[in-house]
């Protein structure tokens, strides 16, 4: 299989994750007006920590495949994003086994740091002249290794991963704190 097929697959996973985030956000905003939010929450919450583990694992595998399989040299910001996502596989996996919704206190800071770095990296990638010198001469942060659908690059994939993991970790908590009347 060639690398373009993998890149397109990762891009489609990113779009699917973004659609899930948008649909979840819209349903959450409409939670008082429709029963759909409650139905989504009840369907997703029992498996949310497992899904967060899966999302983090796919992102980890994807990042390793991009550097080891495709030979893309990760820049400094890519490494920082990896540092934020790699532990999420173990942290979310252990929390899923233990059914521990308190994992949010570990996941949300990691996801916020990773999403912030991803956002800055995306801006650096798109507007390299406005943010100063590149972060690394050997592996510049402005190189577009992947560019799909005119907006998806590696930092966008990382940002989507962080946002999706953070949202999934919130699902069991929302089930506990929201009463059926609010749903």
mmCIF file of C-alpha atoms in Angstrom:
data_model
loop_
_atom_site.group_PDB
_atom_site.id
_atom_site.type_symbol
_atom_site.label_atom_id
_atom_site.label_comp_id
_atom_site.label_asym_id
_atom_site.label_seq_id
_atom_site.Cartn_x
_atom_site.Cartn_y
_atom_site.Cartn_z
ATOM 1 C CA UNK A 1 0.000 0.000 0.000
ATOM 2 C CA UNK A 2 1.398 3.400 -0.857
ATOM 3 C CA UNK A 3 1.707 6.286 1.577
ATOM 4 C CA UNK A 4 -0.960 8.398 -0.097
ATOM 5 C CA UNK A 5 -3.560 5.755 0.797
ATOM 6 C CA UNK A 6 -2.505 5.917 4.463
ATOM 7 C CA UNK A 7 -2.487 9.722 4.414
ATOM 8 C CA UNK A 8 -5.984 9.788 2.922
ATOM 9 C CA UNK A 9 -7.186 7.243 5.491
ATOM 10 C CA UNK A 10 -5.868 9.399 8.346
ATOM 11 C CA UNK A 11 -7.485 12.457 6.765
ATOM 12 C CA UNK A 12 -10.842 10.662 6.557
ATOM 13 C CA UNK A 13 -10.540 9.623 10.211
ATOM 14 C CA UNK A 14 -9.877 13.276 11.024
ATOM 15 C CA UNK A 15 -13.002 14.369 9.157
ATOM 16 C CA UNK A 16 -15.042 11.660 10.925
ATOM 17 C CA UNK A 17 -13.712 12.854 14.289
ATOM 18 C CA UNK A 18 -14.502 16.463 13.457
ATOM 19 C CA UNK A 19 -18.029 15.541 12.375
ATOM 20 C CA UNK A 20 -18.521 13.616 15.621
ATOM 21 C CA UNK A 21 -17.353 16.641 17.607
ATOM 22 C CA UNK A 22 -19.649 19.031 15.723
ATOM 23 C CA UNK A 23 -22.683 16.728 15.992
ATOM 24 C CA UNK A 24 -21.998 16.165 19.692
ATOM 25 C CA UNK A 25 -21.632 19.914 20.313
ATOM 26 C CA UNK A 26 -24.840 20.753 18.433
ATOM 27 C CA UNK A 27 -26.798 18.077 20.279
ATOM 28 C CA UNK A 28 -25.355 19.275 23.591
ATOM 29 C CA UNK A 29 -26.438 22.837 22.791
ATOM 30 C CA UNK A 30 -29.938 21.547 21.950
ATOM 31 C CA UNK A 31 -30.105 19.253 24.981
ATOM 32 C CA UNK A 32 -33.077 21.062 26.508
ATOM 33 C CA UNK A 33 -35.059 21.000 23.263
ATOM 34 C CA UNK A 34 -34.537 17.482 22.000
ATOM 35 C CA UNK A 35 -34.021 14.008 23.410
ATOM 36 C CA UNK A 36 -31.223 13.309 20.929
ATOM 37 C CA UNK A 37 -28.483 14.481 23.295
ATOM 38 C CA UNK A 38 -29.676 12.086 25.982
ATOM 39 C CA UNK A 39 -29.840 9.258 23.480
ATOM 40 C CA UNK A 40 -26.338 9.980 22.221
ATOM 41 C CA UNK A 41 -24.994 10.265 25.758
ATOM 42 C CA UNK A 42 -26.613 6.984 26.811
ATOM 43 C CA UNK A 43 -25.251 5.235 23.722
ATOM 44 C CA UNK A 44 -21.696 6.565 23.897
ATOM 45 C CA UNK A 45 -21.029 7.015 27.639
ATOM 46 C CA UNK A 46 -20.600 3.313 28.558
ATOM 47 C CA UNK A 47 -17.890 2.891 25.920
ATOM 48 C CA UNK A 48 -16.508 6.451 25.939
ATOM 49 C CA UNK A 49 -13.270 5.653 27.783
ATOM 50 C CA UNK A 50 -12.640 2.691 25.486
ATOM 51 C CA UNK A 51 -13.320 4.921 22.465
ATOM 52 C CA UNK A 52 -10.916 7.550 23.841
ATOM 53 C CA UNK A 53 -8.303 4.804 24.209
ATOM 54 C CA UNK A 54 -8.935 3.708 20.616
ATOM 55 C CA UNK A 55 -8.651 7.262 19.282
ATOM 56 C CA UNK A 56 -5.369 7.819 21.153
ATOM 57 C CA UNK A 57 -4.035 4.418 20.012
ATOM 58 C CA UNK A 58 -4.873 5.091 16.354
ATOM 59 C CA UNK A 59 -3.191 8.504 16.623
ATOM 60 C CA UNK A 60 -0.129 6.909 18.215
ATOM 61 C CA UNK A 61 0.048 4.219 15.546
ATOM 62 C CA UNK A 62 -0.490 6.848 12.852
ATOM 63 C CA UNK A 63 2.304 9.076 14.116
ATOM 64 C CA UNK A 64 4.688 6.138 14.317
ATOM 65 C CA UNK A 65 3.704 4.979 10.842
ATOM 66 C CA UNK A 66 4.289 8.475 9.461
ATOM 67 C CA UNK A 67 7.786 8.708 10.876
ATOM 68 C CA UNK A 68 8.951 5.085 10.773
ATOM 69 C CA UNK A 69 6.934 3.804 7.806
ATOM 70 C CA UNK A 70 6.774 6.844 5.549
ATOM 71 C CA UNK A 71 10.030 8.392 6.699
ATOM 72 C CA UNK A 72 8.545 11.794 7.560
ATOM 73 C CA UNK A 73 10.939 13.529 9.938
ATOM 74 C CA UNK A 74 8.990 14.873 12.931
ATOM 75 C CA UNK A 75 9.709 18.483 13.827
ATOM 76 C CA UNK A 76 10.014 19.763 17.378
ATOM 77 C CA UNK A 77 6.325 20.645 17.623
ATOM 78 C CA UNK A 78 5.377 17.205 16.294
ATOM 79 C CA UNK A 79 7.393 15.671 19.114
ATOM 80 C CA UNK A 80 5.603 17.826 21.689
ATOM 81 C CA UNK A 81 2.248 16.747 20.266
ATOM 82 C CA UNK A 82 3.367 13.123 20.482
ATOM 83 C CA UNK A 83 4.433 13.635 24.081
ATOM 84 C CA UNK A 84 0.876 14.746 24.817
ATOM 85 C CA UNK A 85 -0.920 11.933 22.940
ATOM 86 C CA UNK A 86 1.212 8.841 23.654
ATOM 87 C CA UNK A 87 0.439 8.649 27.386
ATOM 88 C CA UNK A 88 -3.281 9.017 26.643
ATOM 89 C CA UNK A 89 -3.356 5.446 25.326
ATOM 90 C CA UNK A 90 -2.265 4.055 28.683
ATOM 91 C CA UNK A 91 -4.089 6.593 30.848
ATOM 92 C CA UNK A 92 -7.425 6.160 29.032
ATOM 93 C CA UNK A 93 -6.959 2.393 28.787
ATOM 94 C CA UNK A 94 -6.371 1.999 32.524
ATOM 95 C CA UNK A 95 -9.299 4.327 33.251
ATOM 96 C CA UNK A 96 -11.530 2.264 30.947
ATOM 97 C CA UNK A 97 -10.578 -0.936 32.748
ATOM 98 C CA UNK A 98 -11.177 0.695 36.141
ATOM 99 C CA UNK A 99 -14.237 2.658 34.920
ATOM 100 C CA UNK A 100 -12.627 5.725 36.415
ATOM 101 C CA UNK A 101 -14.245 8.958 35.252
ATOM 102 C CA UNK A 102 -11.809 10.945 37.437
ATOM 103 C CA UNK A 103 -9.268 10.376 34.663
ATOM 104 C CA UNK A 104 -10.452 13.696 33.279
ATOM 105 C CA UNK A 105 -8.046 15.438 35.676
ATOM 106 C CA UNK A 106 -5.174 13.760 33.849
ATOM 107 C CA UNK A 107 -6.561 13.678 30.303
ATOM 108 C CA UNK A 108 -7.862 17.229 29.997
ATOM 109 C CA UNK A 109 -4.551 18.963 30.813
ATOM 110 C CA UNK A 110 -2.655 16.678 28.412
ATOM 111 C CA UNK A 111 -5.287 17.210 25.701
ATOM 112 C CA UNK A 112 -5.305 20.983 26.277
ATOM 113 C CA UNK A 113 -1.515 21.176 26.033
ATOM 114 C CA UNK A 114 -1.502 18.984 22.920
ATOM 115 C CA UNK A 115 -4.329 20.971 21.291
ATOM 116 C CA UNK A 116 -2.579 24.263 22.024
ATOM 117 C CA UNK A 117 0.664 23.023 20.488
ATOM 118 C CA UNK A 118 -1.254 21.628 17.509
ATOM 119 C CA UNK A 119 -2.997 24.970 16.986
ATOM 120 C CA UNK A 120 0.281 26.867 17.088
ATOM 121 C CA UNK A 121 1.889 24.310 14.772
ATOM 122 C CA UNK A 122 -1.000 24.624 12.303
ATOM 123 C CA UNK A 123 -0.645 28.419 12.276
ATOM 124 C CA UNK A 124 3.128 28.056 11.902
ATOM 125 C CA UNK A 125 2.591 25.665 9.014
ATOM 126 C CA UNK A 126 0.071 27.857 7.211
ATOM 127 C CA UNK A 127 1.691 31.250 7.910
ATOM 128 C CA UNK A 128 5.411 30.566 8.408
ATOM 129 C CA UNK A 129 6.481 34.147 7.702
ATOM 130 C CA UNK A 130 4.240 35.622 10.400
ATOM 131 C CA UNK A 131 5.431 33.487 13.312
ATOM 132 C CA UNK A 132 9.186 33.819 12.905
ATOM 133 C CA UNK A 133 11.903 31.316 12.221
ATOM 134 C CA UNK A 134 11.200 27.641 11.901
ATOM 135 C CA UNK A 135 11.597 25.546 15.014
ATOM 136 C CA UNK A 136 14.266 23.211 13.620
ATOM 137 C CA UNK A 137 16.550 23.469 10.601
ATOM 138 C CA UNK A 138 16.736 19.690 10.099
ATOM 139 C CA UNK A 139 12.959 19.261 10.333
ATOM 140 C CA UNK A 140 11.200 22.605 9.845
ATOM 141 C CA UNK A 141 7.755 22.953 11.426
ATOM 142 C CA UNK A 142 6.437 24.553 8.254
ATOM 143 C CA UNK A 143 6.821 21.438 6.056
ATOM 144 C CA UNK A 144 3.506 20.074 4.844
ATOM 145 C CA UNK A 145 3.984 16.318 4.914
ATOM 146 C CA UNK A 146 0.239 15.814 4.499
ATOM 147 C CA UNK A 147 -2.234 18.228 2.935
ATOM 148 C CA UNK A 148 -5.671 16.770 2.269
ATOM 149 C CA UNK A 149 -9.013 18.439 1.543
ATOM 150 C CA UNK A 150 -7.273 21.843 1.561
ATOM 151 C CA UNK A 151 -7.079 22.011 5.368
ATOM 152 C CA UNK A 152 -5.999 18.701 6.901
ATOM 153 C CA UNK A 153 -2.358 18.403 7.889
ATOM 154 C CA UNK A 154 -0.611 16.526 10.679
ATOM 155 C CA UNK A 155 -1.226 19.298 13.259
ATOM 156 C CA UNK A 156 -4.939 19.351 12.345
ATOM 157 C CA UNK A 157 -5.057 15.586 12.849
ATOM 158 C CA UNK A 158 -3.379 15.986 16.245
ATOM 159 C CA UNK A 159 -5.756 18.782 17.267
ATOM 160 C CA UNK A 160 -8.772 16.685 16.316
ATOM 161 C CA UNK A 161 -7.382 13.750 18.290
ATOM 162 C CA UNK A 162 -6.926 15.873 21.404
ATOM 163 C CA UNK A 163 -10.393 17.419 21.129
ATOM 164 C CA UNK A 164 -12.052 14.058 20.523
ATOM 165 C CA UNK A 165 -10.285 12.347 23.419
ATOM 166 C CA UNK A 166 -11.210 15.240 25.752
ATOM 167 C CA UNK A 167 -14.856 15.106 24.634
ATOM 168 C CA UNK A 168 -15.065 11.329 24.993
ATOM 169 C CA UNK A 169 -13.616 11.477 28.501
ATOM 170 C CA UNK A 170 -16.357 13.986 29.356
ATOM 171 C CA UNK A 171 -19.182 11.652 28.282
ATOM 172 C CA UNK A 172 -19.282 9.388 31.386
ATOM 173 C CA UNK A 173 -19.136 12.469 33.610
ATOM 174 C CA UNK A 174 -22.047 14.070 31.812
ATOM 175 C CA UNK A 175 -24.031 10.889 32.342
ATOM 176 C CA UNK A 176 -23.416 11.081 36.088
ATOM 177 C CA UNK A 177 -24.137 14.779 36.598
ATOM 178 C CA UNK A 178 -27.000 15.422 34.224
ATOM 179 C CA UNK A 179 -30.388 14.227 35.290
ATOM 180 C CA UNK A 180 -32.777 12.637 32.772
ATOM 181 C CA UNK A 181 -34.955 15.754 32.981
ATOM 182 C CA UNK A 182 -32.150 17.846 31.467
ATOM 183 C CA UNK A 183 -31.408 15.275 28.791
#
